[in-house]
Amino acid sequence: MATTAPATGAREGSTDAPGAPMTHRQIMEALSGLLLGMFVAILSSTIVSNALPQIISDLGGGQSAYTWVVTAALLSMTATTPLWGKLADLFSKKLLVQIALVIYVAGSVVAGLSQNTGMLIACRVVQGIGVGGLTALSQIILAAMIAPRERGRYSGYLGAVFAVATVGGPLLGGVITDTEWLGWRWCFYVGVPFALIALLVLQKTLKLPVVKREVKVDWAGAFFISAAVSLLLVWVTFAGDKYDWMSWQTAAMVGGSILLGAVFVLVESRAAEPIIPLRLFRNRTIALASTASLFVGVAMFAGTVFFSQYFQLARNESPTMSGVLTIPMIGGLFVSSTVSGMIITKTGRWKAWLVSGGALAAGGLGLLGTIRYDTEYWHIAIFMAVLGLGLGMMMQNLVLCTQNQVAPADLGAASSVVTFFRSLGGAIGVSALGAVMAHRVTDYVKEGLTELGPKAAAAMGKGGGGIPDMDKLPAPIRTVMESAYGHGVGDVFLYSAPFALLAFLVTLFIKEVALKSNTVKADDKQAVEA
């Protein structure tokens, strides 16, 4: 059976002898295009957050469209991640990552031309498919080139890129939106030149042997897992808005999602080339890392989506400044992901970082749960930094400990499983916590207007039903609205903290296995823990 590229194997077109280790320069050349492609892809997921109020207003959309512009990309990214991972075990990884970049570019260009919210949401779905491929394949290609012991160092670079793109996106989106001669459409165009450069760099520098064997793609499995995840996210998005949480629609959608999931498990158990090999979950580390990733996803996306709303609506900052004020979180993520990766490479030990990261993430979210509209910024900055440090220690190292447990033939599937659960947690978290925040803000607005008296309530009307323009509100009512949004976002972080705590508890039970100094061969039965 053909195998994927060994970590120490020579690249295609290289004059090095087979088995000769790749130098740091060779690895960085090969990773340069991959890191650039991953940066612009992740950027596309976050850059619209500060621009969304203006986008939805210009396109004539409502609150449901606002939610779906975010959720549509997360949904398609989550649903397609396992498929990309399985294809990476069967086809050329280089070709697949280039295809993912092309899909991303196509979705971005058309999204910038959108004339209505329906067209924009459809383009976001296309973007999400490309982003799903890039996030899954970046981990897989990294593992195909580098031994687990050395991988921690380079995973740190990957984590740093992910961190900066995830949290820096809202900053760049705010600057673009506030710049009159650019406008929000450039939020979609700005990544296209970088993606094209990444495409060219990858063509020149990424050299991986192509797997050549008979291929049987599990299309049935891909369909059923996509359908199950999509139905679940549709339910979470509209529950509490279009229908009650406890309603026949909830029963139908949740029941349908469970049924589709059961069919998926049945299909996978019989498939010759399953999209997610169920036997992987017999491995304790993979099962626990996937569970922890689900909870980490909730915490990670809560930190990026709701900070922009807090700074713009509770503190009346501009889109640009709301991005600048999240820099402490960017710094925490960047430092912890890079430093932990370098130390793991030297020591081969990773569990202490996972456990510490879970504790810091839970603590950071708990502290952020105390914020209000008038909380001193330096307090918020410290809380954000603590959260960033925790997330940076966990995200890439959960993938790393999983990759250390599998043979090369399962590398793509195992890596994408962890990424899949992280994206799923993020998608569910954004939808559910967004619904919770809308409900809490409405309650706080009603309480505040009641205290001001009947005249204030009459002036405000129904209050809390939409996103207000703070500058047009009378001073007392504006204070009520800012207080409501500050308290509502604080509640969201407080509700996110238990998920990070669960991730911390799960990591306690992951058994540490020292990272291997060399990659294993595909036929090495000891590579997979029974």
Short mmCIF file of C-alpha atoms in Angstrom, two decimals:
data_model
loop_
_atom_site.label_atom_id
_atom_site.label_comp_id
_atom_site.label_asym_id
_atom_site.label_seq_id
_atom_site.Cartn_x
_atom_site.Cartn_y
_atom_site.Cartn_z
CA MET A 1 0.00 0.00 0.00
CA ALA A 2 1.30 3.44 -0.87
CA THR A 3 2.05 5.77 2.01
CA THR A 4 2.07 9.48 2.60
CA ALA A 5 5.31 11.39 2.66
CA PRO A 6 7.56 10.56 5.58
CA ALA A 7 8.47 13.44 7.83
CA THR A 8 12.13 13.06 7.08
CA GLY A 9 11.77 12.02 3.47
CA ALA A 10 13.13 14.00 0.59
CA ARG A 11 10.80 16.26 -1.32
CA GLU A 12 9.81 15.73 -4.91
CA GLY A 13 12.40 17.29 -7.11
CA SER A 14 14.95 17.34 -4.32
CA THR A 15 18.44 16.03 -4.71
CA ASP A 16 18.56 14.94 -1.11
CA ALA A 17 18.75 11.23 -0.45
CA PRO A 18 15.53 9.57 0.68
CA GLY A 19 15.30 9.71 4.43
CA ALA A 20 17.44 12.86 4.69
CA PRO A 21 15.84 15.32 7.14
CA MET A 22 14.39 18.48 5.66
CA THR A 23 16.19 21.59 6.84
CA HIS A 24 14.35 24.36 8.64
CA ARG A 25 14.68 26.52 5.53
CA GLN A 26 13.16 23.82 3.30
CA ILE A 27 10.27 23.33 5.70
CA MET A 28 9.58 27.07 6.00
CA GLU A 29 9.65 27.45 2.21
CA ALA A 30 7.12 24.66 1.89
CA LEU A 31 4.97 26.11 4.69
CA SER A 32 5.09 29.73 3.49
CA GLY A 33 2.34 29.36 0.90
CA LEU A 34 0.32 27.13 3.22
CA LEU A 35 0.46 29.63 6.08
CA LEU A 36 -0.47 32.49 3.73
CA GLY A 37 -3.41 30.55 2.33
CA MET A 38 -4.60 29.61 5.80
CA PHE A 39 -4.30 33.22 6.95
CA VAL A 40 -6.53 34.67 4.24
CA ALA A 41 -9.02 31.81 4.57
CA ILE A 42 -9.47 32.24 8.33
CA LEU A 43 -9.47 36.00 7.84
CA SER A 44 -12.51 35.67 5.60
CA SER A 45 -14.43 34.08 8.48
CA THR A 46 -13.82 36.95 10.89
CA ILE A 47 -13.27 40.07 8.79
CA VAL A 48 -17.00 40.64 8.30
CA SER A 49 -17.90 40.73 12.01
CA ASN A 50 -17.35 44.48 12.47
CA ALA A 51 -18.73 45.26 9.00
CA LEU A 52 -21.96 43.25 9.30
CA PRO A 53 -24.25 46.04 10.57
CA GLN A 54 -23.33 48.16 7.51
CA ILE A 55 -23.51 45.19 5.11
CA ILE A 56 -26.96 44.07 6.24
CA SER A 57 -28.23 47.66 6.20
CA ASP A 58 -27.01 48.27 2.63
CA LEU A 59 -28.45 44.99 1.35
CA GLY A 60 -31.78 45.46 3.08
CA GLY A 61 -31.56 42.40 5.33
CA GLY A 62 -33.01 41.68 8.77
CA GLN A 63 -31.80 40.01 11.96
CA SER A 64 -32.08 36.49 10.52
CA ALA A 65 -29.85 37.49 7.59
CA TYR A 66 -27.34 38.94 10.06
CA THR A 67 -27.12 35.58 11.83
CA TRP A 68 -26.94 33.54 8.64
CA VAL A 69 -24.05 35.48 7.10
CA VAL A 70 -21.94 34.20 10.02
CA THR A 71 -23.53 30.78 10.41
CA ALA A 72 -23.58 29.84 6.70
CA ALA A 73 -19.78 29.90 6.43
CA LEU A 74 -19.36 28.01 9.71
CA LEU A 75 -21.94 25.44 8.64
CA SER A 76 -20.32 24.61 5.28
CA MET A 77 -16.85 24.67 6.86
CA THR A 78 -17.93 22.23 9.57
CA ALA A 79 -19.86 19.89 7.28
CA THR A 80 -17.07 19.56 4.67
CA THR A 81 -14.04 19.28 6.97
CA PRO A 82 -14.24 15.45 7.34
CA LEU A 83 -14.56 15.06 3.57
CA TRP A 84 -11.42 17.14 2.95
CA GLY A 85 -9.59 15.07 5.54
CA LYS A 86 -10.54 11.79 3.92
CA LEU A 87 -9.70 13.03 0.41
CA ALA A 88 -6.25 13.97 1.73
CA ASP A 89 -5.68 10.30 2.55
CA LEU A 90 -6.58 9.32 -1.00
CA PHE A 91 -5.46 12.13 -3.35
CA SER A 92 -2.63 14.62 -3.77
CA LYS A 93 -2.61 16.94 -0.76
CA LYS A 94 -0.99 19.68 -2.82
CA LEU A 95 -3.74 19.54 -5.47
CA LEU A 96 -6.46 19.53 -2.80
CA VAL A 97 -5.13 22.59 -0.99
CA GLN A 98 -4.90 24.43 -4.34
CA ILE A 99 -8.50 23.46 -5.14
CA ALA A 100 -9.56 24.76 -1.71
CA LEU A 101 -7.85 28.09 -2.45
CA VAL A 102 -9.59 28.37 -5.84
CA ILE A 103 -12.98 27.69 -4.21
CA TYR A 104 -12.25 30.36 -1.60
CA VAL A 105 -11.25 32.94 -4.25
CA ALA A 106 -14.39 32.25 -6.31
CA GLY A 107 -16.66 32.63 -3.28
CA SER A 108 -14.91 35.83 -2.19
CA VAL A 109 -15.08 37.57 -5.57
CA VAL A 110 -18.79 36.89 -6.04
CA ALA A 111 -19.54 37.77 -2.39
CA GLY A 112 -18.09 41.23 -2.98
CA LEU A 113 -20.54 41.67 -5.86
CA SER A 114 -23.59 40.67 -3.80
CA GLN A 115 -26.78 42.60 -4.49
CA ASN A 116 -28.91 41.06 -1.74
CA THR A 117 -28.52 39.02 1.44
CA GLY A 118 -29.53 35.75 -0.24
CA MET A 119 -26.69 36.05 -2.75
CA LEU A 120 -24.24 36.94 0.03
CA ILE A 121 -25.26 33.96 2.18
CA ALA A 122 -24.86 31.58 -0.78
CA CYS A 123 -21.36 32.97 -1.41
CA ARG A 124 -20.49 32.54 2.25
CA VAL A 125 -21.38 28.86 1.92
CA VAL A 126 -18.89 28.57 -0.95
CA GLN A 127 -16.27 30.43 1.06
CA GLY A 128 -16.83 28.07 3.98
CA ILE A 129 -16.17 25.02 1.79
CA GLY A 130 -12.79 26.45 0.80
CA VAL A 131 -11.95 27.48 4.37
CA GLY A 132 -12.83 23.99 5.61
CA GLY A 133 -10.35 22.51 3.17
CA LEU A 134 -7.56 24.92 4.07
CA THR A 135 -7.90 24.51 7.85
CA ALA A 136 -8.00 20.71 7.64
CA LEU A 137 -5.29 20.31 4.97
CA SER A 138 -2.83 22.69 6.65
CA GLN A 139 -2.62 20.38 9.68
CA ILE A 140 -2.42 17.28 7.49
CA ILE A 141 0.35 18.60 5.22
CA LEU A 142 2.33 19.77 8.24
CA ALA A 143 2.13 16.26 9.71
CA ALA A 144 3.11 14.67 6.40
CA MET A 145 6.38 16.62 6.29
CA ILE A 146 7.53 16.80 9.90
CA ALA A 147 8.07 14.25 12.68
CA PRO A 148 5.81 14.60 15.75
CA ARG A 149 8.72 15.62 17.99
CA GLU A 150 9.59 18.53 15.66
CA ARG A 151 6.00 19.28 14.80
CA GLY A 152 5.29 21.26 17.97
CA ARG A 153 7.58 24.05 16.80
CA TYR A 154 5.83 24.41 13.45
CA SER A 155 2.37 23.87 14.95
CA GLY A 156 3.15 26.98 16.98
CA TYR A 157 3.59 28.95 13.74
CA LEU A 158 0.30 27.56 12.49
CA GLY A 159 -1.41 28.46 15.75
CA ALA A 160 0.01 31.96 15.65
CA VAL A 161 -1.29 32.50 12.10
CA PHE A 162 -4.68 31.13 13.12
CA ALA A 163 -4.75 33.39 16.18
CA VAL A 164 -3.82 36.58 14.35
CA ALA A 165 -6.27 35.89 11.52
CA THR A 166 -9.10 34.94 13.89
CA VAL A 167 -8.82 37.95 16.17
CA GLY A 168 -7.17 40.40 13.75
CA GLY A 169 -9.92 39.96 11.15
CA PRO A 170 -12.40 42.23 12.95
CA LEU A 171 -9.71 44.93 13.22
CA LEU A 172 -8.98 44.88 9.49
CA GLY A 173 -12.69 44.69 8.67
CA GLY A 174 -13.34 47.73 10.82
CA VAL A 175 -10.60 49.76 9.13
CA ILE A 176 -11.87 48.82 5.66
CA THR A 177 -15.48 49.66 6.57
CA ASP A 178 -14.50 53.02 8.09
CA THR A 179 -12.43 53.98 5.01
CA GLU A 180 -14.74 55.85 2.65
CA TRP A 181 -12.91 55.02 -0.59
CA LEU A 182 -12.94 51.28 0.19
CA GLY A 183 -16.23 50.21 1.80
CA TRP A 184 -17.41 46.85 3.10
CA ARG A 185 -17.18 45.05 -0.27
CA TRP A 186 -13.39 45.16 0.06
CA CYS A 187 -13.71 42.93 3.12
CA PHE A 188 -14.26 40.14 0.57
CA TYR A 189 -11.78 41.36 -2.04
CA VAL A 190 -8.80 42.02 0.24
CA GLY A 191 -7.85 38.36 0.67
CA VAL A 192 -8.00 37.45 -3.03
CA PRO A 193 -4.52 38.72 -4.08
CA PHE A 194 -2.93 36.94 -1.10
CA ALA A 195 -4.75 33.72 -1.95
CA LEU A 196 -3.48 33.91 -5.53
CA ILE A 197 0.08 34.50 -4.27
CA ALA A 198 -0.33 31.51 -1.93
CA LEU A 199 -1.45 29.42 -4.91
CA LEU A 200 1.73 30.27 -6.84
CA VAL A 201 4.02 29.77 -3.83
CA LEU A 202 2.48 26.38 -3.10
CA GLN A 203 3.00 25.30 -6.70
CA LYS A 204 6.68 26.13 -6.46
CA THR A 205 7.62 25.09 -2.91
CA LEU A 206 5.28 22.32 -1.72
CA LYS A 207 6.64 18.95 -2.81
CA LEU A 208 4.81 15.90 -1.48
CA PRO A 209 4.66 12.41 -3.02
CA VAL A 210 1.23 11.65 -4.47
CA VAL A 211 -0.68 8.69 -3.07
CA LYS A 212 -1.51 6.32 -5.94
CA ARG A 213 -3.95 3.52 -5.17
CA GLU A 214 -7.51 2.54 -5.90
CA VAL A 215 -9.84 5.15 -4.49
CA LYS A 216 -13.34 4.71 -3.08
CA VAL A 217 -14.70 7.99 -1.79
CA ASP A 218 -17.47 7.60 0.78
CA TRP A 219 -19.94 10.03 -0.78
CA ALA A 220 -22.88 8.57 1.18
CA GLY A 221 -21.07 9.20 4.44
CA ALA A 222 -20.22 12.75 3.37
CA PHE A 223 -23.87 13.42 2.52
CA PHE A 224 -25.32 12.08 5.77
CA ILE A 225 -22.85 13.83 8.07
CA SER A 226 -23.36 17.11 6.18
CA ALA A 227 -27.13 16.73 6.42
CA ALA A 228 -27.02 15.87 10.14
CA VAL A 229 -24.78 18.84 11.01
CA SER A 230 -26.69 21.26 8.76
CA LEU A 231 -30.08 20.36 10.24
CA LEU A 232 -28.71 20.72 13.77
CA LEU A 233 -27.28 24.18 13.02
CA VAL A 234 -30.48 25.33 11.31
CA TRP A 235 -32.37 24.34 14.47
CA VAL A 236 -29.95 26.16 16.80
CA THR A 237 -30.01 29.28 14.60
CA PHE A 238 -33.79 29.75 14.60
CA ALA A 239 -34.75 28.26 17.99
CA GLY A 240 -35.97 30.98 20.33
CA ASP A 241 -36.63 33.33 17.40
CA LYS A 242 -38.80 31.68 14.76
CA TYR A 243 -40.15 29.09 17.21
CA ASP A 244 -39.76 28.14 20.87
CA TRP A 245 -36.92 25.95 22.10
CA MET A 246 -39.54 23.48 23.28
CA SER A 247 -41.74 23.05 20.20
CA TRP A 248 -42.65 20.55 17.50
CA GLN A 249 -40.11 22.17 15.19
CA THR A 250 -37.40 21.46 17.74
CA ALA A 251 -38.52 17.87 18.11
CA ALA A 252 -38.59 17.38 14.34
CA MET A 253 -35.19 18.94 13.67
CA VAL A 254 -33.32 17.42 16.61
CA GLY A 255 -34.94 14.03 15.96
CA GLY A 256 -34.10 14.30 12.28
CA SER A 257 -30.49 15.22 13.05
CA ILE A 258 -30.13 12.25 15.42
CA LEU A 259 -31.67 9.94 12.80
CA LEU A 260 -29.32 11.20 10.09
CA GLY A 261 -26.40 10.79 12.49
CA ALA A 262 -27.42 7.18 13.18
CA VAL A 263 -27.62 6.49 9.43
CA PHE A 264 -24.15 8.04 9.05
CA VAL A 265 -22.72 5.70 11.71
CA LEU A 266 -24.34 2.72 9.95
CA VAL A 267 -22.92 3.79 6.56
CA GLU A 268 -19.45 4.33 8.03
CA SER A 269 -19.42 0.90 9.68
CA ARG A 270 -19.90 -0.72 6.26
CA ALA A 271 -17.91 1.64 3.99
CA ALA A 272 -14.68 0.39 2.40
CA GLU A 273 -13.10 3.87 2.75
CA PRO A 274 -15.13 5.60 5.52
CA ILE A 275 -14.93 9.38 5.66
CA ILE A 276 -14.44 9.13 9.44
CA PRO A 277 -13.08 5.69 10.40
CA LEU A 278 -15.09 4.79 13.52
CA ARG A 279 -12.20 2.69 14.78
CA LEU A 280 -10.31 5.92 15.48
CA PHE A 281 -12.62 6.58 18.42
CA ARG A 282 -11.47 3.37 20.09
CA ASN A 283 -8.32 5.35 20.73
CA ARG A 284 -8.83 7.12 24.04
CA THR A 285 -6.67 10.12 23.12
CA ILE A 286 -8.53 10.79 19.85
CA ALA A 287 -11.96 10.45 21.50
CA LEU A 288 -11.04 12.79 24.38
CA ALA A 289 -9.23 15.31 22.14
CA SER A 290 -12.29 15.49 19.86
CA THR A 291 -14.57 16.09 22.86
CA ALA A 292 -12.27 18.79 24.24
CA SER A 293 -12.14 20.45 20.79
CA LEU A 294 -15.95 20.65 20.73
CA PHE A 295 -15.93 22.65 23.98
CA VAL A 296 -12.91 24.75 22.96
CA GLY A 297 -14.75 25.75 19.78
CA VAL A 298 -17.55 27.31 21.81
CA ALA A 299 -15.07 29.36 23.85
CA MET A 300 -12.93 30.39 20.86
CA PHE A 301 -15.71 31.70 18.63
CA ALA A 302 -17.51 33.38 21.54
CA GLY A 303 -14.36 35.43 22.07
CA THR A 304 -14.19 36.63 18.48
CA VAL A 305 -17.87 37.21 17.64
CA PHE A 306 -19.13 38.94 20.78
CA PHE A 307 -16.19 41.22 21.57
CA SER A 308 -16.97 43.35 18.51
CA GLN A 309 -20.59 43.75 19.64
CA TYR A 310 -19.48 44.65 23.16
CA PHE A 311 -17.09 47.41 22.12
CA GLN A 312 -19.38 48.89 19.44
CA LEU A 313 -22.72 48.72 21.25
CA ALA A 314 -21.84 48.83 24.95
CA ARG A 315 -18.89 51.25 24.69
CA ASN A 316 -19.80 53.06 21.43
CA GLU A 317 -16.43 52.47 19.79
CA SER A 318 -15.90 52.60 16.02
CA PRO A 319 -15.41 49.35 14.06
CA THR A 320 -11.69 50.12 13.82
CA MET A 321 -11.24 50.79 17.54
CA SER A 322 -13.27 47.74 18.50
CA GLY A 323 -10.66 45.70 16.65
CA VAL A 324 -7.74 47.57 18.25
CA LEU A 325 -9.14 46.97 21.72
CA THR A 326 -9.01 43.16 21.23
CA ILE A 327 -5.22 43.21 20.74
CA PRO A 328 -4.57 41.76 24.25
CA MET A 329 -6.37 38.59 23.18
CA ILE A 330 -4.33 38.45 19.94
CA GLY A 331 -1.15 38.86 21.96
CA GLY A 332 -2.10 36.09 24.38
CA LEU A 333 -2.92 33.67 21.57
CA PHE A 334 0.23 34.50 19.63
CA VAL A 335 2.60 34.18 22.58
CA SER A 336 1.16 30.98 24.04
CA SER A 337 0.87 29.12 20.73
CA THR A 338 4.42 29.92 19.62
CA VAL A 339 6.13 29.48 23.00
CA SER A 340 4.30 26.25 23.81
CA GLY A 341 5.18 24.85 20.37
CA MET A 342 8.89 25.60 20.82
CA ILE A 343 9.06 24.10 24.31
CA ILE A 344 7.10 21.00 23.24
CA THR A 345 9.63 20.46 20.45
CA LYS A 346 12.49 20.54 22.98
CA THR A 347 10.87 18.35 25.63
CA GLY A 348 8.41 16.15 23.72
CA ARG A 349 5.85 16.76 26.49
CA TRP A 350 2.52 18.42 25.78
CA LYS A 351 -0.13 17.49 28.38
CA ALA A 352 0.82 20.20 30.90
CA TRP A 353 0.13 22.80 28.20
CA LEU A 354 -3.30 21.34 27.43
CA VAL A 355 -4.32 21.25 31.09
CA SER A 356 -2.97 24.75 31.79
CA GLY A 357 -4.70 26.08 28.67
CA GLY A 358 -8.05 24.67 29.75
CA ALA A 359 -7.71 26.24 33.19
CA LEU A 360 -6.73 29.64 31.77
CA ALA A 361 -9.54 29.63 29.16
CA ALA A 362 -12.16 28.78 31.79
CA GLY A 363 -10.76 31.41 34.14
CA GLY A 364 -10.60 34.06 31.42
CA LEU A 365 -14.21 33.49 30.37
CA GLY A 366 -15.35 33.51 34.01
CA LEU A 367 -13.62 36.87 34.56
CA LEU A 368 -15.10 38.25 31.33
CA GLY A 369 -18.51 37.22 32.67
CA THR A 370 -18.18 40.06 35.20
CA ILE A 371 -17.77 42.87 32.65
CA ARG A 372 -20.33 45.64 32.21
CA TYR A 373 -20.55 48.65 29.91
CA ASP A 374 -18.52 50.83 32.33
CA THR A 375 -15.87 48.29 33.38
CA GLU A 376 -12.34 49.72 33.35
CA TYR A 377 -10.66 48.73 30.08
CA TRP A 378 -7.44 47.57 31.75
CA HIS A 379 -9.49 44.95 33.61
CA ILE A 380 -11.00 43.74 30.33
CA ALA A 381 -7.55 43.70 28.69
CA ILE A 382 -6.18 41.38 31.40
CA PHE A 383 -9.22 39.09 31.13
CA MET A 384 -8.83 38.91 27.33
CA ALA A 385 -5.12 38.13 27.62
CA VAL A 386 -5.85 35.26 30.03
CA LEU A 387 -8.42 33.83 27.61
CA GLY A 388 -6.02 34.20 24.68
CA LEU A 389 -3.21 32.44 26.54
CA GLY A 390 -5.51 29.51 27.32
CA LEU A 391 -6.86 29.09 23.80
CA GLY A 392 -3.37 29.33 22.28
CA MET A 393 -2.16 26.45 24.45
CA MET A 394 -5.07 24.21 23.52
CA MET A 395 -6.03 24.59 19.86
CA GLN A 396 -2.99 23.26 18.01
CA ASN A 397 -1.85 20.89 20.76
CA LEU A 398 -5.14 18.98 20.64
CA VAL A 399 -4.42 18.26 16.97
CA LEU A 400 -0.79 17.45 17.75
CA CYS A 401 -1.59 14.80 20.38
CA THR A 402 -4.09 13.23 17.99
CA GLN A 403 -1.63 13.06 15.10
CA ASN A 404 0.88 11.39 17.39
CA GLN A 405 -1.49 8.43 17.81
CA VAL A 406 -2.21 7.40 14.22
CA ALA A 407 -0.50 5.80 11.25
CA PRO A 408 0.14 7.97 8.17
CA ALA A 409 -2.75 6.32 6.31
CA ASP A 410 -5.21 7.78 8.85
CA LEU A 411 -3.48 11.12 9.35
CA GLY A 412 -5.93 13.15 7.29
CA ALA A 413 -9.05 11.62 8.81
CA ALA A 414 -7.77 11.91 12.39
CA SER A 415 -6.65 15.55 11.97
CA SER A 416 -9.91 16.59 10.35
CA VAL A 417 -11.96 14.93 13.10
CA VAL A 418 -10.47 17.27 15.72
CA THR A 419 -10.93 20.30 13.44
CA PHE A 420 -14.50 19.18 12.68
CA PHE A 421 -15.50 19.08 16.34
CA ARG A 422 -13.90 22.46 17.01
CA SER A 423 -15.84 24.03 14.11
CA LEU A 424 -19.03 22.29 15.20
CA GLY A 425 -18.66 23.68 18.72
CA GLY A 426 -18.06 27.14 17.31
CA ALA A 427 -21.07 27.02 14.99
CA ILE A 428 -23.42 25.79 17.72
CA GLY A 429 -21.94 28.23 20.21
CA VAL A 430 -22.34 31.29 17.99
CA SER A 431 -25.94 30.42 17.17
CA ALA A 432 -27.05 29.44 20.67
CA LEU A 433 -25.17 32.16 22.55
CA GLY A 434 -26.36 34.76 20.03
CA ALA A 435 -29.97 33.77 20.76
CA VAL A 436 -29.28 33.92 24.50
CA MET A 437 -27.73 37.37 24.22
CA ALA A 438 -30.66 38.76 22.22
CA HIS A 439 -33.04 37.48 24.89
CA ARG A 440 -30.97 38.87 27.79
CA VAL A 441 -30.50 42.28 26.13
CA THR A 442 -34.27 42.58 25.58
CA ASP A 443 -34.89 41.83 29.26
CA TYR A 444 -32.27 44.33 30.45
CA VAL A 445 -33.65 47.05 28.16
CA LYS A 446 -37.16 46.54 29.52
CA GLU A 447 -35.88 46.72 33.10
CA GLY A 448 -33.91 49.90 32.38
CA LEU A 449 -36.81 51.64 30.61
CA THR A 450 -39.17 50.73 33.43
CA GLU A 451 -36.86 52.46 35.88
CA LEU A 452 -36.81 55.59 33.69
CA GLY A 453 -40.59 55.75 33.62
CA PRO A 454 -43.47 55.50 31.11
CA LYS A 455 -42.27 58.39 28.93
CA ALA A 456 -38.93 56.71 28.23
CA ALA A 457 -40.64 53.43 27.41
CA ALA A 458 -43.01 55.20 25.00
CA ALA A 459 -40.13 57.05 23.33
CA MET A 460 -38.22 53.84 22.83
CA GLY A 461 -41.20 51.81 21.63
CA LYS A 462 -40.58 48.09 21.84
CA GLY A 463 -36.86 48.62 22.52
CA GLY A 464 -34.28 45.88 22.18
CA GLY A 465 -35.86 44.37 19.08
CA GLY A 466 -33.07 45.42 16.75
CA ILE A 467 -29.55 46.81 16.73
CA PRO A 468 -29.85 50.50 17.71
CA ASP A 469 -27.97 53.52 16.42
CA MET A 470 -26.58 54.78 19.73
CA ASP A 471 -25.77 58.25 18.40
CA LYS A 472 -29.45 58.95 17.67
CA LEU A 473 -30.73 58.01 21.14
CA PRO A 474 -31.38 60.48 23.99
CA ALA A 475 -28.71 60.31 26.69
CA PRO A 476 -30.74 58.42 29.37
CA ILE A 477 -32.03 55.82 26.90
CA ARG A 478 -28.58 55.47 25.37
CA THR A 479 -27.19 54.64 28.79
CA VAL A 480 -29.89 51.99 29.23
CA MET A 481 -29.02 50.43 25.88
CA GLU A 482 -25.27 50.45 26.51
CA SER A 483 -25.81 48.91 29.94
CA ALA A 484 -28.07 46.24 28.45
CA TYR A 485 -25.55 45.23 25.79
CA GLY A 486 -22.65 45.32 28.27
CA HIS A 487 -24.51 43.09 30.71
CA GLY A 488 -25.79 40.82 27.92
CA VAL A 489 -22.33 40.18 26.47
CA GLY A 490 -21.00 39.57 29.99
CA ASP A 491 -23.69 36.93 30.46
CA VAL A 492 -22.63 35.25 27.19
CA PHE A 493 -19.05 34.93 28.41
CA LEU A 494 -20.27 33.64 31.76
CA TYR A 495 -22.35 30.97 30.01
CA SER A 496 -19.31 30.04 27.87
CA ALA A 497 -17.07 29.44 30.89
CA PRO A 498 -18.56 26.00 31.79
CA PHE A 499 -17.72 24.73 28.29
CA ALA A 500 -14.06 25.73 28.75
CA LEU A 501 -14.16 24.09 32.18
CA LEU A 502 -15.43 20.88 30.59
CA ALA A 503 -12.56 21.03 28.08
CA PHE A 504 -10.16 21.37 31.02
CA LEU A 505 -11.67 18.35 32.78
CA VAL A 506 -11.52 16.25 29.61
CA THR A 507 -7.81 17.02 29.09
CA LEU A 508 -7.06 15.68 32.58
CA PHE A 509 -7.98 12.19 31.35
CA ILE A 510 -5.86 12.31 28.16
CA LYS A 511 -2.88 10.00 28.58
CA GLU A 512 0.39 11.66 27.62
CA VAL A 513 2.49 9.79 25.07
CA ALA A 514 5.85 11.40 24.34
CA LEU A 515 6.07 12.72 20.78
CA LYS A 516 7.88 10.47 18.33
CA SER A 517 11.21 11.64 16.95
CA ASN A 518 10.51 10.02 13.57
CA THR A 519 7.37 9.32 11.62
CA VAL A 520 6.02 5.80 11.66
CA LYS A 521 5.51 3.70 8.58
CA ALA A 522 2.05 2.94 7.35
CA ASP A 523 2.36 -0.73 8.20
CA ASP A 524 3.56 -0.11 11.75
CA LYS A 525 0.75 -1.58 13.78
CA GLN A 526 2.04 0.01 16.96
CA ALA A 527 1.30 3.46 15.53
CA VAL A 528 -2.36 3.13 16.46
CA GLU A 529 -3.16 2.62 20.12
CA ALA A 530 -5.64 -0.25 20.35
#
